[in-house]
Structure formats: structure tokens, C-alpha cells
mmCIF file of C-alpha atoms and ligand atoms in Angstrom:
data_model
loop_
_atom_site.group_PDB
_atom_site.id
_atom_site.type_symbol
_atom_site.label_atom_id
_atom_site.label_comp_id
_atom_site.label_asym_id
_atom_site.label_seq_id
_atom_site.Cartn_x
_atom_site.Cartn_y
_atom_site.Cartn_z
ATOM 1 C CA UNK T 1 7.013 6.366 -1.743
ATOM 2 C CA UNK T 2 10.255 7.795 -3.160
ATOM 3 C CA UNK T 3 13.467 6.251 -1.900
ATOM 4 C CA UNK T 4 16.190 8.695 -0.748
ATOM 5 C CA UNK T 5 19.558 8.457 -2.489
ATOM 6 C CA UNK T 6 22.458 7.743 -0.146
ATOM 7 C CA UNK T 7 26.050 6.788 -0.916
ATOM 8 C CA UNK T 8 25.433 3.299 -2.381
ATOM 9 C CA UNK T 9 28.982 2.083 -1.670
ATOM 10 C CA UNK T 10 28.143 1.996 2.001
ATOM 11 C CA UNK T 11 25.708 -0.888 1.395
ATOM 12 C CA UNK T 12 28.436 -3.244 0.211
ATOM 13 C CA UNK T 13 30.333 -2.703 3.465
ATOM 14 C CA UNK T 14 27.096 -2.830 5.449
ATOM 15 C CA UNK T 15 26.128 -6.165 3.857
ATOM 16 C CA UNK T 16 29.534 -7.609 4.723
ATOM 17 C CA UNK T 17 29.578 -6.344 8.334
ATOM 18 C CA UNK T 18 25.887 -7.120 8.900
ATOM 19 C CA UNK T 19 26.246 -10.571 7.345
ATOM 20 C CA UNK T 20 29.173 -11.418 9.622
ATOM 21 C CA UNK T 21 27.288 -10.120 12.654
ATOM 22 C CA UNK T 22 24.165 -12.124 11.724
ATOM 23 C CA UNK T 23 26.136 -15.339 11.243
ATOM 24 C CA UNK T 24 28.076 -14.900 14.499
ATOM 25 C CA UNK T 25 24.915 -14.133 16.476
ATOM 26 C CA UNK T 26 23.165 -17.040 14.729
ATOM 27 C CA UNK T 27 25.941 -19.481 15.676
ATOM 28 C CA UNK T 28 25.682 -18.315 19.275
ATOM 29 C CA UNK T 29 21.865 -18.670 19.291
ATOM 30 C CA UNK T 30 22.123 -22.174 17.820
ATOM 31 C CA UNK T 31 24.676 -23.156 20.479
ATOM 32 C CA UNK T 32 22.124 -22.157 23.145
ATOM 33 C CA UNK T 33 19.208 -23.988 21.538
ATOM 34 C CA UNK T 34 17.663 -26.311 24.115
ATOM 35 C CA UNK T 35 19.902 -24.935 26.879
ATOM 36 C CA UNK T 36 17.745 -22.059 28.151
ATOM 37 C CA UNK T 37 16.238 -22.619 31.592
ATOM 38 C CA UNK T 38 13.086 -20.941 32.863
ATOM 39 C CA UNK T 39 15.302 -18.707 35.055
ATOM 40 C CA UNK T 40 16.695 -17.186 31.839
ATOM 41 C CA UNK T 41 13.267 -16.243 30.456
ATOM 42 C CA UNK T 42 11.562 -12.944 31.238
ATOM 43 C CA UNK T 43 8.059 -11.742 30.388
ATOM 44 C CA UNK T 44 8.050 -8.308 28.695
ATOM 45 C CA UNK T 45 4.296 -8.115 28.140
ATOM 46 C CA UNK T 46 1.299 -10.312 27.309
ATOM 47 C CA UNK T 47 2.734 -13.473 25.689
ATOM 48 C CA UNK T 48 5.897 -11.472 24.909
ATOM 49 C CA UNK T 49 9.039 -13.286 26.024
ATOM 50 C CA UNK T 50 12.744 -12.417 26.087
ATOM 51 C CA UNK T 51 15.709 -14.485 27.238
ATOM 52 C CA UNK T 52 19.376 -13.954 28.039
ATOM 53 C CA UNK T 53 20.038 -15.328 24.533
ATOM 54 C CA UNK T 54 18.215 -12.383 22.911
ATOM 55 C CA UNK T 55 20.355 -9.973 24.953
ATOM 56 C CA UNK T 56 23.673 -11.669 24.214
ATOM 57 C CA UNK T 57 22.853 -11.971 20.487
ATOM 58 C CA UNK T 58 22.110 -8.256 20.440
ATOM 59 C CA UNK T 59 25.407 -7.492 22.181
ATOM 60 C CA UNK T 60 27.292 -9.489 19.520
ATOM 61 C CA UNK T 61 25.558 -7.682 16.639
ATOM 62 C CA UNK T 62 25.797 -4.154 18.015
ATOM 63 C CA UNK T 63 29.500 -4.630 18.827
ATOM 64 C CA UNK T 64 30.220 -5.388 15.144
ATOM 65 C CA UNK T 65 28.180 -2.423 13.954
ATOM 66 C CA UNK T 66 29.483 0.098 16.475
ATOM 67 C CA UNK T 67 33.049 -0.837 15.548
ATOM 68 C CA UNK T 68 32.530 -0.533 11.771
ATOM 69 C CA UNK T 69 30.103 2.424 11.809
ATOM 70 C CA UNK T 70 30.697 4.382 15.049
ATOM 71 C CA UNK T 71 28.642 7.383 13.850
ATOM 72 C CA UNK T 72 25.505 5.448 12.924
ATOM 73 C CA UNK T 73 22.425 5.352 15.132
ATOM 74 C CA UNK T 74 21.273 1.908 16.386
ATOM 75 C CA UNK T 75 17.671 0.914 17.169
ATOM 76 C CA UNK T 76 17.630 -2.591 18.637
ATOM 77 C CA UNK T 77 14.667 -4.419 20.160
ATOM 78 C CA UNK T 78 16.169 -5.249 23.537
ATOM 79 C CA UNK T 79 17.269 -1.708 24.326
ATOM 80 C CA UNK T 80 15.550 1.398 25.463
ATOM 81 C CA UNK T 81 11.800 1.705 25.030
ATOM 82 C CA UNK T 82 12.177 4.700 22.766
ATOM 83 C CA UNK T 83 11.261 3.389 19.311
ATOM 84 C CA UNK T 84 12.658 6.300 17.364
ATOM 85 C CA UNK T 85 14.155 6.220 13.879
ATOM 86 C CA UNK T 86 15.843 9.546 13.145
ATOM 87 C CA UNK T 87 14.796 11.098 9.835
ATOM 88 C CA UNK T 88 18.413 12.006 9.102
ATOM 89 C CA UNK T 89 21.481 9.856 8.491
ATOM 90 C CA UNK T 90 21.872 6.110 8.935
ATOM 91 C CA UNK T 91 20.066 3.920 11.489
ATOM 92 C CA UNK T 92 20.595 0.200 12.030
ATOM 93 C CA UNK T 93 17.356 -1.546 12.995
ATOM 94 C CA UNK T 94 17.981 -4.870 14.730
ATOM 95 C CA UNK T 95 15.940 -7.804 15.971
ATOM 96 C CA UNK T 96 18.647 -10.022 17.478
ATOM 97 C CA UNK T 97 16.318 -13.014 17.767
ATOM 98 C CA UNK T 98 13.069 -12.904 15.839
ATOM 99 C CA UNK T 99 10.822 -15.777 16.842
ATOM 100 C CA UNK T 100 11.829 -15.958 20.515
ATOM 101 C CA UNK T 101 8.804 -18.070 21.436
ATOM 102 C CA UNK T 102 9.682 -20.582 18.684
ATOM 103 C CA UNK T 103 13.297 -20.656 19.883
ATOM 104 C CA UNK T 104 12.351 -21.228 23.518
ATOM 105 C CA UNK T 105 10.068 -24.109 22.508
ATOM 106 C CA UNK T 106 12.596 -25.630 20.086
ATOM 107 C CA UNK T 107 10.310 -25.051 17.102
ATOM 108 C CA UNK T 108 11.924 -23.459 13.989
ATOM 109 C CA UNK T 109 12.084 -20.995 12.385
ATOM 110 C CA UNK T 110 13.829 -18.230 14.250
ATOM 111 C CA UNK T 111 16.097 -15.604 12.740
ATOM 112 C CA UNK T 112 18.446 -12.675 13.143
ATOM 113 C CA UNK T 113 17.126 -9.556 11.391
ATOM 114 C CA UNK T 114 19.353 -6.569 10.608
ATOM 115 C CA UNK T 115 18.427 -3.547 8.477
ATOM 116 C CA UNK T 116 20.100 -0.279 7.633
ATOM 117 C CA UNK T 117 17.835 2.705 7.066
ATOM 118 C CA UNK T 118 18.777 5.991 5.463
ATOM 119 C CA UNK T 119 16.705 9.023 6.408
ATOM 120 C CA UNK T 120 14.230 6.671 8.053
ATOM 121 C CA UNK T 121 13.822 4.429 4.989
ATOM 122 C CA UNK T 122 15.176 0.823 5.160
ATOM 123 C CA UNK T 123 17.579 0.317 2.270
ATOM 124 C CA UNK T 124 19.591 -2.741 3.224
ATOM 125 C CA UNK T 125 18.236 -5.891 4.835
ATOM 126 C CA UNK T 126 19.687 -9.121 6.175
ATOM 127 C CA UNK T 127 17.647 -12.007 7.581
ATOM 128 C CA UNK T 128 19.543 -15.072 8.764
ATOM 129 C CA UNK T 129 17.475 -18.232 9.200
ATOM 130 C CA UNK T 130 19.563 -19.862 11.890
ATOM 131 C CA UNK T 131 18.408 -23.486 11.694
ATOM 132 C CA UNK T 132 18.372 -23.662 7.870
ATOM 133 C CA UNK T 133 21.641 -21.714 7.523
ATOM 134 C CA UNK T 134 20.029 -19.426 4.938
ATOM 135 C CA UNK T 135 21.247 -15.853 4.660
ATOM 136 C CA UNK T 136 18.791 -13.537 2.870
ATOM 137 C CA UNK T 137 20.330 -10.244 1.751
ATOM 138 C CA UNK T 138 19.184 -7.216 -0.231
ATOM 139 C CA UNK T 139 20.116 -3.601 -0.757
ATOM 140 C CA UNK T 140 18.457 -0.792 -2.668
ATOM 141 C CA UNK T 141 18.943 -1.303 -6.405
ATOM 142 C CA UNK T 142 21.121 -4.394 -5.916
ATOM 143 C CA UNK T 143 18.460 -7.144 -5.891
ATOM 144 C CA UNK T 144 17.670 -9.827 -3.315
ATOM 145 C CA UNK T 145 19.643 -13.017 -2.649
ATOM 146 C CA UNK T 146 19.475 -16.279 -0.696
ATOM 147 C CA UNK T 147 22.956 -17.509 0.210
ATOM 148 C CA UNK T 148 24.307 -15.414 -2.684
ATOM 149 C CA UNK T 149 21.818 -16.701 -5.288
ATOM 150 C CA UNK T 150 19.340 -14.149 -6.743
ATOM 151 C CA UNK T 151 15.717 -14.598 -5.664
ATOM 152 C CA UNK T 152 12.382 -13.245 -6.901
ATOM 153 C CA UNK T 153 8.826 -13.194 -5.640
ATOM 154 C CA UNK T 154 6.442 -15.812 -7.065
ATOM 155 C CA UNK T 155 4.352 -15.239 -10.174
ATOM 156 C CA UNK T 156 1.006 -16.716 -9.065
ATOM 157 C CA UNK T 157 -1.681 -14.300 -10.079
ATOM 158 C CA UNK T 158 -4.704 -15.638 -8.177
ATOM 159 C CA UNK T 159 -5.362 -16.314 -4.512
ATOM 160 C CA UNK T 160 -6.553 -19.758 -5.571
ATOM 161 C CA UNK T 161 -2.965 -20.723 -6.484
ATOM 162 C CA UNK T 162 -1.382 -18.975 -3.499
ATOM 163 C CA UNK T 163 0.115 -20.018 -0.172
ATOM 164 C CA UNK T 164 -0.081 -17.240 2.432
ATOM 165 C CA UNK T 165 1.438 -16.631 5.832
ATOM 166 C CA UNK T 166 0.203 -14.532 8.727
ATOM 167 C CA UNK T 167 0.819 -13.699 12.360
ATOM 168 C CA UNK T 168 -2.058 -14.407 14.723
ATOM 169 C CA UNK T 169 -3.022 -11.685 17.210
ATOM 170 C CA UNK T 170 -1.435 -12.592 20.556
ATOM 171 C CA UNK T 171 -1.569 -9.523 22.791
ATOM 172 C CA UNK T 172 -4.149 -7.133 21.318
ATOM 173 C CA UNK T 173 -7.478 -8.866 20.765
ATOM 174 C CA UNK T 174 -9.735 -5.945 19.882
ATOM 175 C CA UNK T 175 -9.779 -6.847 16.198
ATOM 176 C CA UNK T 176 -9.992 -10.618 16.801
ATOM 177 C CA UNK T 177 -13.446 -11.116 15.243
ATOM 178 C CA UNK T 178 -12.573 -9.111 12.114
ATOM 179 C CA UNK T 179 -9.231 -10.940 11.870
ATOM 180 C CA UNK T 180 -10.840 -14.389 12.146
ATOM 181 C CA UNK T 181 -13.419 -13.474 9.529
ATOM 182 C CA UNK T 182 -10.657 -12.377 7.098
ATOM 183 C CA UNK T 183 -8.673 -15.525 7.928
ATOM 184 C CA UNK T 184 -11.761 -17.584 7.066
ATOM 185 C CA UNK T 185 -11.901 -15.944 3.624
ATOM 186 C CA UNK T 186 -8.205 -16.666 3.046
ATOM 187 C CA UNK T 187 -8.629 -20.284 4.189
ATOM 188 C CA UNK T 188 -11.398 -20.808 1.662
ATOM 189 C CA UNK T 189 -9.776 -18.915 -1.206
ATOM 190 C CA UNK T 190 -6.105 -20.019 -1.060
ATOM 191 C CA UNK T 191 -4.029 -23.203 -0.985
ATOM 192 C CA UNK T 192 -3.456 -22.579 2.715
ATOM 193 C CA UNK T 193 -2.370 -20.144 5.400
ATOM 194 C CA UNK T 194 0.709 -20.725 7.607
ATOM 195 C CA UNK T 195 1.769 -19.118 10.914
ATOM 196 C CA UNK T 196 5.565 -19.581 11.113
ATOM 197 C CA UNK T 197 5.933 -17.307 14.185
ATOM 198 C CA UNK T 198 8.793 -15.215 12.831
ATOM 199 C CA UNK T 199 7.860 -12.090 10.862
ATOM 200 C CA UNK T 200 11.295 -11.565 9.286
ATOM 201 C CA UNK T 201 11.135 -15.104 7.860
ATOM 202 C CA UNK T 202 7.553 -14.557 6.646
ATOM 203 C CA UNK T 203 8.873 -11.628 4.620
ATOM 204 C CA UNK T 204 12.057 -13.400 3.483
ATOM 205 C CA UNK T 205 9.951 -16.310 2.218
ATOM 206 C CA UNK T 206 7.725 -13.923 0.247
ATOM 207 C CA UNK T 207 10.922 -12.488 -1.284
ATOM 208 C CA UNK T 208 12.110 -16.010 -2.137
ATOM 209 C CA UNK T 209 8.787 -16.874 -3.823
ATOM 210 C CA UNK T 210 7.889 -19.521 -1.207
ATOM 211 C CA UNK T 211 4.914 -17.611 0.175
ATOM 212 C CA UNK T 212 2.832 -15.571 -2.277
ATOM 213 C CA UNK T 213 1.708 -13.133 0.414
ATOM 214 C CA UNK T 214 1.948 -12.292 4.119
ATOM 215 C CA UNK T 215 -0.154 -10.123 6.434
ATOM 216 C CA UNK T 216 0.084 -9.189 10.105
ATOM 217 C CA UNK T 217 -0.658 -6.233 12.379
ATOM 218 C CA UNK T 218 0.932 -4.991 15.593
ATOM 219 C CA UNK T 219 4.500 -5.405 14.312
ATOM 220 C CA UNK T 220 7.511 -3.300 15.298
ATOM 221 C CA UNK T 221 10.179 -1.715 13.078
ATOM 222 C CA UNK T 222 12.725 -4.434 13.946
ATOM 223 C CA UNK T 223 10.291 -7.189 12.877
ATOM 224 C CA UNK T 224 9.855 -5.827 9.359
ATOM 225 C CA UNK T 225 12.651 -3.420 8.342
ATOM 226 C CA UNK T 226 15.046 -6.009 6.835
ATOM 227 C CA UNK T 227 12.299 -8.154 5.319
ATOM 228 C CA UNK T 228 10.735 -5.132 3.629
ATOM 229 C CA UNK T 229 13.946 -4.473 1.699
ATOM 230 C CA UNK T 230 14.066 -8.151 0.696
ATOM 231 C CA UNK T 231 10.495 -8.088 -0.630
ATOM 232 C CA UNK T 232 10.962 -4.774 -2.452
ATOM 233 C CA UNK T 233 14.230 -5.887 -4.072
ATOM 234 C CA UNK T 234 12.729 -9.255 -5.047
ATOM 235 C CA UNK T 235 10.039 -7.429 -7.051
ATOM 236 C CA UNK T 236 7.234 -7.632 -4.474
ATOM 237 C CA UNK T 237 4.800 -5.065 -3.119
ATOM 238 C CA UNK T 238 4.315 -3.692 0.407
ATOM 239 C CA UNK T 239 1.525 -1.702 1.988
ATOM 240 C CA UNK T 240 -0.654 -1.395 5.029
ATOM 241 C CA UNK T 241 -4.109 -3.031 5.041
ATOM 242 C CA UNK T 242 -5.477 -0.191 2.923
ATOM 243 C CA UNK T 243 -3.442 -1.422 -0.004
ATOM 244 C CA UNK T 244 -2.274 1.947 -1.235
ATOM 245 C CA UNK T 245 -0.975 3.376 2.031
ATOM 246 C CA UNK T 246 2.703 3.535 2.854
ATOM 247 C CA UNK T 247 4.451 1.854 5.766
ATOM 248 C CA UNK T 248 5.836 4.854 7.604
ATOM 249 C CA UNK T 249 6.249 4.577 10.553
ATOM 250 C CA UNK T 250 7.610 1.073 10.070
ATOM 251 C CA UNK T 251 5.581 -1.748 11.489
ATOM 252 C CA UNK T 252 1.949 -1.652 12.492
ATOM 253 C CA UNK T 253 0.012 -3.518 9.837
ATOM 254 C CA UNK T 254 1.673 -4.939 6.754
ATOM 255 C CA UNK T 255 0.710 -6.729 3.568
ATOM 256 C CA UNK T 256 3.675 -8.098 1.598
ATOM 257 C CA UNK T 257 3.010 -9.931 -1.634
ATOM 258 C CA UNK T 258 4.199 -10.842 -5.092
ATOM 259 C CA UNK T 259 2.169 -7.860 -6.329
ATOM 260 C CA UNK T 260 -0.416 -9.828 -8.347
ATOM 261 C CA UNK T 261 -2.589 -10.856 -5.388
ATOM 262 C CA UNK T 262 -2.017 -7.668 -3.365
ATOM 263 C CA UNK T 263 -5.255 -5.804 -4.103
ATOM 264 C CA UNK T 264 -7.307 -8.926 -3.444
ATOM 265 C CA UNK T 265 -5.576 -9.407 -0.075
ATOM 266 C CA UNK T 266 -6.142 -5.739 0.831
ATOM 267 C CA UNK T 267 -9.818 -6.053 -0.100
ATOM 268 C CA UNK T 268 -10.273 -9.041 2.237
ATOM 269 C CA UNK T 269 -8.379 -7.218 5.018
ATOM 270 C CA UNK T 270 -10.402 -4.016 4.731
ATOM 271 C CA UNK T 271 -12.786 -4.928 7.635
ATOM 272 C CA UNK T 272 -9.747 -5.576 9.889
ATOM 273 C CA UNK T 273 -8.360 -2.196 8.924
ATOM 274 C CA UNK T 274 -11.669 -0.543 9.764
ATOM 275 C CA UNK T 275 -11.442 -1.938 13.315
ATOM 276 C CA UNK T 276 -7.738 -1.089 13.722
ATOM 277 C CA UNK T 277 -8.067 2.416 12.244
ATOM 278 C CA UNK T 278 -11.673 3.584 12.692
ATOM 279 C CA UNK T 279 -12.488 6.635 10.535
HETATM 280 C C1 IPD D 1 7.635 -11.792 16.987
HETATM 281 C C2 IPD D 1 7.597 -12.688 15.770
HETATM 282 C C3 IPD D 1 6.187 -13.145 15.487
HETATM 283 C C4 IPD D 1 5.229 -12.003 15.341
HETATM 284 C C5 IPD D 1 5.324 -11.088 16.540
HETATM 285 C C6 IPD D 1 6.759 -10.618 16.771
HETATM 286 P P1 IPD D 1 9.836 -11.679 18.561
HETATM 287 O O1 IPD D 1 8.941 -11.297 17.236
HETATM 288 O O2 IPD D 1 8.107 -12.017 14.623
HETATM 289 O O3 IPD D 1 6.101 -13.876 14.277
HETATM 290 O O4 IPD D 1 3.933 -12.515 15.236
HETATM 291 O O5 IPD D 1 4.497 -9.989 16.318
HETATM 292 O O6 IPD D 1 6.795 -9.783 17.898
HETATM 293 O O7 IPD D 1 9.135 -11.093 19.743
HETATM 294 O O8 IPD D 1 9.932 -13.145 18.600
HETATM 295 O O9 IPD D 1 11.107 -10.974 18.258
HETATM 296 CA CA1 CA D 2 10.532 -9.787 16.327
HETATM 297 CA CA1 CA D 3 13.069 -10.413 19.036
#
């Protein structure tokens, strides 16, 4: 997929404004950790929770962005139901609290995820791991960083030497059997499979070389947009379960890896893809 060429200077400002917004929202979220009552929790869908903390974190982030970039479009999770990323101009794609279920149960990780897309293509990404105080940043052509230090994907070339992460199905169970069969293969053929419960962190940890690969389906643009830039800029590879396919529209199914184990992962996930996207 070819990456459009915007005005690159904008990404330096965007990283600064987005980084400030992520840290301020993160500090707020941390201050509310353990203080959310059941009256503050709402059910959006099957096993899909939102709290007043998600909404307030989003207000903090969008206020920063609207002030610095009043002409940019904003797509944020806790907004309207219209998941639309315009093909023209700049769009901020925001998950104010990724890992809400973790947060509400007091189980890290959870994160703030902020991306900036140009002509529909994410080109700057920020993921802030609130409890570990780790800020992951990347922008097109500028590399990927953890708290300002450059990071790269891992170099393990075989599944046998790899640690993977995934997201379990939790609201759409049609592909459950195919998913469990693929998971069984990965359990036998890798060092282990983790389920952190926070897709932006799954991707950030692939970018940082902690996980060698990640796969999940049923994701939304705000779950993956920032993490995709991190993985790309850290030298990794991204695709859908077909392996060669692109990721537009953002979300759906995703494989993110260090590149070396990608085709093997896609091969194991092929039966899941056949259920999700029958010919
Ligand atoms: C969720 C997390 C989780 C993933 C779900 C997402 P939320 O985001 O990223 O890891 O499995 O698909 O919806 O709802 O906590 O923002
Ligand atoms: Ca999310
Ligand atoms: Ca969220």
C-alpha cells in the first residue's frame, strides 16, 4: 500500500499536542483507578463496557486537538456511531481508554491511543501505557520510540522462538471453533500466547520487540490506528488474515508481526479467515 505524502512538519506538532493530551488523559484515568462505581458503568453491547472515565478522558483529548487543529476531523470511540474516516485531509482517530474492562477490574494494561491519519491512512501514532508510564510514539518516516528511545521489532525468525499475543472473541462467536483450532496450533508451536486485553498495547509491544506477533479480529479503527504506525515504523509488517491483503478499512482482522513469522501466522489463520470472509 503506498503512503500518501502530507506536510511532514505537521507530525512534529501533532506528536507534541497528542503526547500532552495522552499524558493528561492518562493522569486523569489513573486518578480514577479503583474509584468507579457500578452506577458509572454502562453496557454498549455484548461484553462491551464504557464508563464516565472513558467519556471524560475523551473530552480532555479532543479539547487539546480541537484547539491546536481546529480544521481537522476527529473520529473518537465514544462519539457518534458513524465510523467514517474521510479520504481527504487529516483525521484524528482516538480511543480515550483502550482496555476499559481491564481498567474497571483493576487489571493492567490499559492505554490512551491517538492517531493522525492523512487521506485515510494513519501516519502518526501515540499509545500511552498509563500504569507503566510508557509513551510509544511514531510518525511516518521518523521511526518508533518508547519514552523517546528508538525501538524496533524483534528478530526471531521462527514461531518456535516467538511469544505472541491475541484478543479472544468476546461478542461475535461465529468463528469460535476455527479460532480455537488456530490458537491450539499457536500454543503448540510458540513459546506462548498472551491476551493482554488492550489492542493498542498488543501492537505497541510488537513494535517494541516484546511480542513477536499479534492477531485479532473484530477490531475498530480506534483500536489499531496508532499501533499500526508504531509497528510499521519499528520495521514490522501488517496485514489481514490473508497475509497479503491491506488493512483498509482500518480494523477488522489484523496480523502484526516482526515480518519473519508473518507468513507462518497467516497460514495458521487461514481457516479463521475462511469463516470470517467466506468466498
Ligand atoms: C478493546 C480492547 C481489547 C480488544 C477489544 C477492544 P476497549 O477495546 O482493545 O483488547 O480485544 O476488541 O474493543 O473496548 O477496551 O476500548
Ligand atoms: Ca479499544
Ligand atoms: Ca475504548
